[in-house]
PDB file of C-alpha atoms in Angstrom:
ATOM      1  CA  UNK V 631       0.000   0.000   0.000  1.00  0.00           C
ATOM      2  CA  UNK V 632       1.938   3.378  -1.407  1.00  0.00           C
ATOM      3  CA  UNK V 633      -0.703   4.976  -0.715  1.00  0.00           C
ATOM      4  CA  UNK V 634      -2.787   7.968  -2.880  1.00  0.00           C
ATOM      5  CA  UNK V 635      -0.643   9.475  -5.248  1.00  0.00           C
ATOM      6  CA  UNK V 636      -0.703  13.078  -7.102  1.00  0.00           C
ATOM      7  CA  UNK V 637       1.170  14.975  -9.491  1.00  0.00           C
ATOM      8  CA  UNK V 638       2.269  17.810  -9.821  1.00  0.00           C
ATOM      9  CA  UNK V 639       2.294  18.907  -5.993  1.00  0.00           C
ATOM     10  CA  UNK V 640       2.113  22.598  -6.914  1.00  0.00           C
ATOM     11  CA  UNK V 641       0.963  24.060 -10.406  1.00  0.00           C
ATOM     12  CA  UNK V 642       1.597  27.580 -10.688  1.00  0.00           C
ATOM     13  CA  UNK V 643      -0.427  29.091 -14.016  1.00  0.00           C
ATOM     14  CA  UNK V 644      -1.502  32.088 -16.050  1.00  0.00           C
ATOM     15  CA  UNK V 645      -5.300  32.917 -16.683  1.00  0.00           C
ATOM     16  CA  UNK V 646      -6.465  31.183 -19.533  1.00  0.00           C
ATOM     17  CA  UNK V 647      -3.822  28.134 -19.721  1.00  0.00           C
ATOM     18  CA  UNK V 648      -5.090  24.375 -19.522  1.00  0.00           C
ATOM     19  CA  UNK V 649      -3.782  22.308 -16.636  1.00  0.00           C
ATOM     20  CA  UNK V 650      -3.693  18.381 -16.006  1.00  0.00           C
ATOM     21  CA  UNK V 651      -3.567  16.944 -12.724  1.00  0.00           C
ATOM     22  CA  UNK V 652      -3.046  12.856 -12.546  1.00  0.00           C
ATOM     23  CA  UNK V 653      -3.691  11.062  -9.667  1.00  0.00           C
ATOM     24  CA  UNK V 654      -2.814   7.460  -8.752  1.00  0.00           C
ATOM     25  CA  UNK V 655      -4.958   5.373  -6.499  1.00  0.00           C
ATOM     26  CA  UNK V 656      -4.244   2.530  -4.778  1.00  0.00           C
ATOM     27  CA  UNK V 657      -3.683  -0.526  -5.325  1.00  0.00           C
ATOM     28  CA  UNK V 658      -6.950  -2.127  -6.238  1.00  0.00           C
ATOM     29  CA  UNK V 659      -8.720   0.414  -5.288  1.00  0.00           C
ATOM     30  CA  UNK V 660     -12.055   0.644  -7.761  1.00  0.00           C
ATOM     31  CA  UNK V 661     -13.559   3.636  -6.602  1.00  0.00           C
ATOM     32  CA  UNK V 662     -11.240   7.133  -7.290  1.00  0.00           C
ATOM     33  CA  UNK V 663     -12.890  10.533  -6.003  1.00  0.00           C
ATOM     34  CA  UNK V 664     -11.918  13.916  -6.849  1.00  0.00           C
ATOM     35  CA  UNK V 665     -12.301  16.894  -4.151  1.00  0.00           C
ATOM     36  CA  UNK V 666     -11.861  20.793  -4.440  1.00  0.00           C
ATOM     37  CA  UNK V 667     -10.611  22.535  -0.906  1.00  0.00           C
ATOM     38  CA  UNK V 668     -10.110  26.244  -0.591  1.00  0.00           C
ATOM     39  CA  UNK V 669      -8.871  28.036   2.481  1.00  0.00           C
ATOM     40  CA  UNK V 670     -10.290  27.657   5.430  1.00  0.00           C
ATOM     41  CA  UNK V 671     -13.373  25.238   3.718  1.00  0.00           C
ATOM     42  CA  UNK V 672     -13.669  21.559   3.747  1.00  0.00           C
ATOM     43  CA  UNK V 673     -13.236  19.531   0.680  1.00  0.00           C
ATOM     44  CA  UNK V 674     -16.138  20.089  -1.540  1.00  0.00           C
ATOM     45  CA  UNK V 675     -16.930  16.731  -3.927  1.00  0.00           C
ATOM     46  CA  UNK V 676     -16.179  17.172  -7.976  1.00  0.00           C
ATOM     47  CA  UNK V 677     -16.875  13.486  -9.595  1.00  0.00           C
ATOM     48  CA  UNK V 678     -16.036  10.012  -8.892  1.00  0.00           C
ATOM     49  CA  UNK V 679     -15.200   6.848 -10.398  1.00  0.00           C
ATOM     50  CA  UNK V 680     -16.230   3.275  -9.915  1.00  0.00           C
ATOM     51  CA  UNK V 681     -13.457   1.407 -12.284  1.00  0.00           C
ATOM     52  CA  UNK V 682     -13.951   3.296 -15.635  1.00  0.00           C
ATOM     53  CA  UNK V 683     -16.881   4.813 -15.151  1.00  0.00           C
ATOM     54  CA  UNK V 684     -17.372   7.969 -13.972  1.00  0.00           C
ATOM     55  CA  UNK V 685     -20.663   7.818 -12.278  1.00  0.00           C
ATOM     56  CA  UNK V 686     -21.780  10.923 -10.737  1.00  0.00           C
ATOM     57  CA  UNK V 687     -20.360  14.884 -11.412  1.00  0.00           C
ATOM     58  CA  UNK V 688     -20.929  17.696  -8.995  1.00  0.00           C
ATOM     59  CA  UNK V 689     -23.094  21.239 -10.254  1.00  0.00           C
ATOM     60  CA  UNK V 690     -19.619  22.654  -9.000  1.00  0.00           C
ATOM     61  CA  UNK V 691     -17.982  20.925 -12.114  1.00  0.00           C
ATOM     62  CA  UNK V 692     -18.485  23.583 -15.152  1.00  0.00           C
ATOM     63  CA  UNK V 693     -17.696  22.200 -18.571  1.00  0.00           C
ATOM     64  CA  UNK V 694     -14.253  23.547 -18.620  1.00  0.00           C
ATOM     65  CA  UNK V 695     -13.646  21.045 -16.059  1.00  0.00           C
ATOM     66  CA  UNK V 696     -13.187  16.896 -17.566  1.00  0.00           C
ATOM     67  CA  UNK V 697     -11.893  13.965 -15.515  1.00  0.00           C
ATOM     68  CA  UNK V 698     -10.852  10.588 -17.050  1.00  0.00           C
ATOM     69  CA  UNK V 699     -10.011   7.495 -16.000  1.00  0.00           C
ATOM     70  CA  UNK V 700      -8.870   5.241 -18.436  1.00  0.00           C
ATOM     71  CA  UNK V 701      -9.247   1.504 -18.018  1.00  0.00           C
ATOM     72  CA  UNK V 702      -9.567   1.816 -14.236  1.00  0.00           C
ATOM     73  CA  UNK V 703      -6.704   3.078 -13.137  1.00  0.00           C
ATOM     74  CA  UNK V 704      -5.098   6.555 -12.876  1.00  0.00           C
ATOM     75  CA  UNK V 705      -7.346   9.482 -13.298  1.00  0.00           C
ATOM     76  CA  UNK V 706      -6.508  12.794 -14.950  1.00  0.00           C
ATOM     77  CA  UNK V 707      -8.324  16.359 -14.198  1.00  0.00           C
ATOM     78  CA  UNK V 708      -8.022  18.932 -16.284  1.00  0.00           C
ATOM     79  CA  UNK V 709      -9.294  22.315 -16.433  1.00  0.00           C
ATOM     80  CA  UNK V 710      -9.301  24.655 -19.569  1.00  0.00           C
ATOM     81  CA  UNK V 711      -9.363  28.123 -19.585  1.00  0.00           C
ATOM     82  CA  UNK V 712      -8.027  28.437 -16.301  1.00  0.00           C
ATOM     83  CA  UNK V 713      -9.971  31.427 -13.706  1.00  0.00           C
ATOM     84  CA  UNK V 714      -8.170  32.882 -10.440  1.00  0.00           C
ATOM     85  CA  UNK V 715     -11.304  30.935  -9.157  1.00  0.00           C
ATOM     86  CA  UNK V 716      -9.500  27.688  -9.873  1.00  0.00           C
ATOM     87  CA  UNK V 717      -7.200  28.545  -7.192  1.00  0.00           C
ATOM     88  CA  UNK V 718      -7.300  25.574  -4.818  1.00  0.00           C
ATOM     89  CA  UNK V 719      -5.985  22.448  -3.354  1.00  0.00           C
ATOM     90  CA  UNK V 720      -7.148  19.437  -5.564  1.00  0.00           C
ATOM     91  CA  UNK V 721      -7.514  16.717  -3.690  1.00  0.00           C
ATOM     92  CA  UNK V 722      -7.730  13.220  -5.128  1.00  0.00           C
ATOM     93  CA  UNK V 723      -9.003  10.150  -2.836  1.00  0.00           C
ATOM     94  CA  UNK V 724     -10.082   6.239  -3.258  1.00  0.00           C
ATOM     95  CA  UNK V 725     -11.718   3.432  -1.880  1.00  0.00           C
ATOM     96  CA  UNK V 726     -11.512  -0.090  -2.205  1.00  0.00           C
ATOM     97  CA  UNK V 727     -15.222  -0.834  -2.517  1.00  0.00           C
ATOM     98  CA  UNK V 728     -18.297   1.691  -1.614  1.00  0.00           C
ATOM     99  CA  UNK V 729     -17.537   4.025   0.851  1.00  0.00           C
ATOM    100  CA  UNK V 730     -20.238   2.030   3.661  1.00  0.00           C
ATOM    101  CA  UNK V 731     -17.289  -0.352   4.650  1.00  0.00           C
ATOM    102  CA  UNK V 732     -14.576   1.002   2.639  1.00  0.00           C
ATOM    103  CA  UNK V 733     -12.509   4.301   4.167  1.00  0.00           C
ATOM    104  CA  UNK V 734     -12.071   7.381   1.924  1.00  0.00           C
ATOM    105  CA  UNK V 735      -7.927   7.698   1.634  1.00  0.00           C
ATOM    106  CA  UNK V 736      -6.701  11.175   0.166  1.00  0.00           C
ATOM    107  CA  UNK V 737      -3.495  11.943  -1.442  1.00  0.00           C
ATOM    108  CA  UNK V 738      -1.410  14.800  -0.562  1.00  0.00           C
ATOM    109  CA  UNK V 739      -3.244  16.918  -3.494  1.00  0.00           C
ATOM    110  CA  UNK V 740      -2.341  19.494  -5.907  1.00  0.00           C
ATOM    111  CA  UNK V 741      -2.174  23.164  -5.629  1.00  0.00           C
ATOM    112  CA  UNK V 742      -3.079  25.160  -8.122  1.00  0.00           C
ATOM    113  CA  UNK V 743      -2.264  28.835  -7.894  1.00  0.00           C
ATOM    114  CA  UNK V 744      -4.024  31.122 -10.911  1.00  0.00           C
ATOM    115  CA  UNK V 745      -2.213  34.094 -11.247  1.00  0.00           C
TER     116      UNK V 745
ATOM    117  CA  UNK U 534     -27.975  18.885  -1.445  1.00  0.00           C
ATOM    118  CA  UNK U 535     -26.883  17.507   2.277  1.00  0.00           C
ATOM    119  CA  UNK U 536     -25.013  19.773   4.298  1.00  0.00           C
ATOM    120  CA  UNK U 537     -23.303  19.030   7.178  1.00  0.00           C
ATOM    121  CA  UNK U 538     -22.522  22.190   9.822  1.00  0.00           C
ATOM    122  CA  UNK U 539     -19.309  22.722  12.201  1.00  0.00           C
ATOM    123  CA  UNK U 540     -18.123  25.675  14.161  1.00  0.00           C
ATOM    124  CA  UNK U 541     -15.179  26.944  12.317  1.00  0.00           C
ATOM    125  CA  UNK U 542     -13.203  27.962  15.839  1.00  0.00           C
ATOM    126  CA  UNK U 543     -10.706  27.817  16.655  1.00  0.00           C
ATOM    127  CA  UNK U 544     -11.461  25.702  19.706  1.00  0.00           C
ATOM    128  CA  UNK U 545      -8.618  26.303  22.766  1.00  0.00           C
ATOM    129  CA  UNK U 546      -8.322  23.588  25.351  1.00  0.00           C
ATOM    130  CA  UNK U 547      -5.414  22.802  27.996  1.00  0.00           C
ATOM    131  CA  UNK U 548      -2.997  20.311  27.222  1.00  0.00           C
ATOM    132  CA  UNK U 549      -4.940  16.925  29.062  1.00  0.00           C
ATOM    133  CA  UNK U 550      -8.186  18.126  28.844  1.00  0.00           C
ATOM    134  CA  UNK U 551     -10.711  16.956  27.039  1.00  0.00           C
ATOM    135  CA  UNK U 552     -11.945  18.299  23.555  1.00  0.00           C
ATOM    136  CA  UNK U 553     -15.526  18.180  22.640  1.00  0.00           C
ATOM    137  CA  UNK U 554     -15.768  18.730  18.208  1.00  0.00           C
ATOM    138  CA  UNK U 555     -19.085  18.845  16.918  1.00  0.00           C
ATOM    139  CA  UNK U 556     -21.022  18.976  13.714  1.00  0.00           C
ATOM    140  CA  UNK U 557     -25.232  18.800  12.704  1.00  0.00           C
ATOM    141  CA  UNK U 558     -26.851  17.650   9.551  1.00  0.00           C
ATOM    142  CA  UNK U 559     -29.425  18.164   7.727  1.00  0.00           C
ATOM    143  CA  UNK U 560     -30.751  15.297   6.649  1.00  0.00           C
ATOM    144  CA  UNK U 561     -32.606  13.261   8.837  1.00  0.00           C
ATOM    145  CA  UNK U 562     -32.245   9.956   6.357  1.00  0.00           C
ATOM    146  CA  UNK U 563     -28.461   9.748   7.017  1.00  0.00           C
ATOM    147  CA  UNK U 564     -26.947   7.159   8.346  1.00  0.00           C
ATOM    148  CA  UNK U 565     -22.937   7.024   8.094  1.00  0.00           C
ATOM    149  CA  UNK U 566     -21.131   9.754   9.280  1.00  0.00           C
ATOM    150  CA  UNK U 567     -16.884   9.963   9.620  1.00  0.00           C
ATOM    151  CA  UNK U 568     -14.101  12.162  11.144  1.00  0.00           C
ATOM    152  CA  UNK U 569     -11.195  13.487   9.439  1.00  0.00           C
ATOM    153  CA  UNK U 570      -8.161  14.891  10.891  1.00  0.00           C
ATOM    154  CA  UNK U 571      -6.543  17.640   8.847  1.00  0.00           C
ATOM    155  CA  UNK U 572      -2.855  19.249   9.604  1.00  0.00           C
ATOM    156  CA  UNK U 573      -2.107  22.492   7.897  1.00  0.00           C
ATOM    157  CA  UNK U 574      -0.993  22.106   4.349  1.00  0.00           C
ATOM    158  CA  UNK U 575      -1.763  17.965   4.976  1.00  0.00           C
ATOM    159  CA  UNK U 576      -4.358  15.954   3.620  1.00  0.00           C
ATOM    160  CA  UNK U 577      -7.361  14.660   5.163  1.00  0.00           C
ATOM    161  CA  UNK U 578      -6.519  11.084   7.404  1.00  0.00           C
ATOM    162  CA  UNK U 579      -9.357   9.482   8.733  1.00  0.00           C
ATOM    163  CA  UNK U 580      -9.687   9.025  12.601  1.00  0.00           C
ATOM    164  CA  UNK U 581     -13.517   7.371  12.953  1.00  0.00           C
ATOM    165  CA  UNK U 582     -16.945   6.520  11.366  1.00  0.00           C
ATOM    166  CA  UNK U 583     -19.796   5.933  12.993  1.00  0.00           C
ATOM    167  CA  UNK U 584     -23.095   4.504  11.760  1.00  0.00           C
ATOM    168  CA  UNK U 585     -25.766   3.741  14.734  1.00  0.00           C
ATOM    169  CA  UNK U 586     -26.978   5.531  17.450  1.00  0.00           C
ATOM    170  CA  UNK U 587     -24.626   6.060  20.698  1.00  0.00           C
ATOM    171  CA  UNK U 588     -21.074   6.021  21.384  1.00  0.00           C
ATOM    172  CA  UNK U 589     -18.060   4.525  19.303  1.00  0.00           C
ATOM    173  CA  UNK U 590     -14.300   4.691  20.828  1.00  0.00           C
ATOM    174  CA  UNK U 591     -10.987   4.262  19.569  1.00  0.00           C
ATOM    175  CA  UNK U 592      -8.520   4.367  22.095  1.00  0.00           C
ATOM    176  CA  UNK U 593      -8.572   8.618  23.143  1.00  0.00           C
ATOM    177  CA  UNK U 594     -10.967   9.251  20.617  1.00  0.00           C
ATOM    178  CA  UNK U 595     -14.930   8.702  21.145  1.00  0.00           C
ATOM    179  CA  UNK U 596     -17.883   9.605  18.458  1.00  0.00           C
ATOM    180  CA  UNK U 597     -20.995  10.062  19.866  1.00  0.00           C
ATOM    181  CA  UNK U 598     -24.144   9.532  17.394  1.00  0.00           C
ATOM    182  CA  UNK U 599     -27.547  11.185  18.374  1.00  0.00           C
ATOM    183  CA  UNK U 600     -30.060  11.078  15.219  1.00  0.00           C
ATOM    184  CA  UNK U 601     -32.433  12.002  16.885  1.00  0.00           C
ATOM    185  CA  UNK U 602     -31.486  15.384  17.547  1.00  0.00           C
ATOM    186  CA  UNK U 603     -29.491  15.557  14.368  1.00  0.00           C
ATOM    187  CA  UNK U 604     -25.547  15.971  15.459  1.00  0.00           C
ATOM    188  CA  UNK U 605     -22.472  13.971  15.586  1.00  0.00           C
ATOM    189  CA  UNK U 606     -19.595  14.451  18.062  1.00  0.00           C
ATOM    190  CA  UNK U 607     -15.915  13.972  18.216  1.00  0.00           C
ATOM    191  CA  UNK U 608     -14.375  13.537  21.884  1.00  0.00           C
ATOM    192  CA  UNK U 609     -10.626  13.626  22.365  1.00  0.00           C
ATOM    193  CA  UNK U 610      -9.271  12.590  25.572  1.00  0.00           C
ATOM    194  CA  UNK U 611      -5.917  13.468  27.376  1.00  0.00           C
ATOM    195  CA  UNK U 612      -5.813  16.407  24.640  1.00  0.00           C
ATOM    196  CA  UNK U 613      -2.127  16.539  23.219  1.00  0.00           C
ATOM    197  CA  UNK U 614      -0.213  20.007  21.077  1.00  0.00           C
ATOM    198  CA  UNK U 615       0.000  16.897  18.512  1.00  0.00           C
ATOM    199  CA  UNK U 616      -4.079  16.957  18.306  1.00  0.00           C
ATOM    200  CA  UNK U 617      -3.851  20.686  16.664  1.00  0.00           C
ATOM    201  CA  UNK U 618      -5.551  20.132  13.268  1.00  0.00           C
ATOM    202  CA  UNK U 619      -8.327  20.777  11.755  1.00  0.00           C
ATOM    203  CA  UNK U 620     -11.529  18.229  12.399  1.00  0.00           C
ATOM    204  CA  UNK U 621     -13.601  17.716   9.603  1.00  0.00           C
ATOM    205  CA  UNK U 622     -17.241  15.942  10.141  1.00  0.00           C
ATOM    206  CA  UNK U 623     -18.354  14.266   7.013  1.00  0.00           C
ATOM    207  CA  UNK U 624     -21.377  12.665   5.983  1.00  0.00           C
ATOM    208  CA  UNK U 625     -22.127   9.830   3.207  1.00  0.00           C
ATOM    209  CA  UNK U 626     -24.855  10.743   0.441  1.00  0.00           C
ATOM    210  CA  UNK U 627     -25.080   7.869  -1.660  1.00  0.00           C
ATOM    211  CA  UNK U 628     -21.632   6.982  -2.539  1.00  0.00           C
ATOM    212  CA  UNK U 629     -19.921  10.375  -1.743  1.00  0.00           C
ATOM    213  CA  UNK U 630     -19.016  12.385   1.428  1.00  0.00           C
ATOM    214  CA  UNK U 631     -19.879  15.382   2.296  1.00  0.00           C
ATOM    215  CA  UNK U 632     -17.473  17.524   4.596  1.00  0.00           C
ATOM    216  CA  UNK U 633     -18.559  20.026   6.964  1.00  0.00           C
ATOM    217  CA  UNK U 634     -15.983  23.297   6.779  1.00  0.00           C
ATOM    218  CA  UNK U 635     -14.311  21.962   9.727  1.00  0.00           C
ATOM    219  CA  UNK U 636     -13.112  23.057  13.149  1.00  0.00           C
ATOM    220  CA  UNK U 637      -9.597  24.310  14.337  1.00  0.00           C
ATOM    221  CA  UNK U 638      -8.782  22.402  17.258  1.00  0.00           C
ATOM    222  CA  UNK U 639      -5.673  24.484  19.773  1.00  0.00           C
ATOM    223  CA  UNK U 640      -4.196  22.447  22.621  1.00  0.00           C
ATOM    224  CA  UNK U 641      -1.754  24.040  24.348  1.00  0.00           C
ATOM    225  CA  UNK U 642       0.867  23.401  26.652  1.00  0.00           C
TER     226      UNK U 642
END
């Protein structure tokens, strides 16, 4: 168990530029959440995936936001047309099963600074 | 969209004392609730879930359950500096949590 695993750590852009976050789960691990925290708030939820599929998106998610996750494992976020709004810590999380008997583990996030 | 409530603090208590966290809900259909623990600049680690009515403990660490009345508490015994964080209540909807904006937790020396 490596644990959660995110990349970059920090992501310092200009208004307007795409970014891509990845995120690696672990091990076995079928369901793969994404979370948006900003100062001094607690993680607010973005989408999640059970394998492949991603199964439900938040109204926070705008259509300049897309996640993947390709054949079940790693996930990618990215966000075009970047806003200062973006600003945040991206936080990426999984579970082995559903989240009933299965703990939510988070990785150490990315930060994304908008300038 | 369920929303889950917490004092945003910060809460001060004496080194060996005993911290009382707490968060309310919304909605009265939920049924699994967890705490996180949250350093500054740190992820979320998970500390305890809870899913019936009454008490749960886990060595210095107790959750207390009361649907009833709608809130969910975190209590941390023999308080340590190490237990400064962040405490962040956090309910399930479906297959998701949803996090309260959490509460500072001091203990000092």
């Amino acid at each position: 168990d490596t644990g959660v695993s995110q990349n970059p750590r920090h992501k310092i852009t200009k208004r307007g530029q795409n970014v891509t976050f990845r995120c690696d789960p672990i091990s076995e691990h079928n369901r793969l959440y994404w979370y948006r925290q900003t100062l001094g708030q607690g993680p607010e939820f973005l989408t999640y995936f059970q394998n492949e599929a991603q199964l439900e998106k938040s109204r926070l998610l705008s259509d300049r936001f897309s996640a993947e996750r390709p054949k079940g494992s790693f996930s990618t976020l990215e966000i075009q047309r970047t806003e200062q709004g973006d600003s945040a810590m991206y936080l990426c999380a999984s579970s082995l099963r559903g989240l009933g008997d299965s703990p939510l583990h988070f990785g150490n996030g990315t930060r994304l600074t908008v300038t | 969209q369920k929303e889950v409530e917490q004092n945003s603090g910060p809460l001060s208590v004496p080194e060996g004392a005993i911290a009382s966290l707490n968060c309310t809900y919304s909605d009265r259909g939920s049924q699994s609730f967890f705490w996180y623990r949250q350093y500054s600049g740190k992820s979320p680690e998970l500390i305890m879930f809870i899913y019936s009515n009454g008490d749960k403990e886990d060595g210095r660490f107790t959750a207390q359950l009361n649907k009833a009345s709608q809130y969910v508490s975190l209590l941390i015994r023999d308080s340590q500096p190490s237990d400064s964080a962040t405490y962040l209540c956090a309910v399930m909807d479906t297959d998701k949590l949803i996090f309260g904006t959490g509460t500072r937790l001091q203990v000092f020396p």
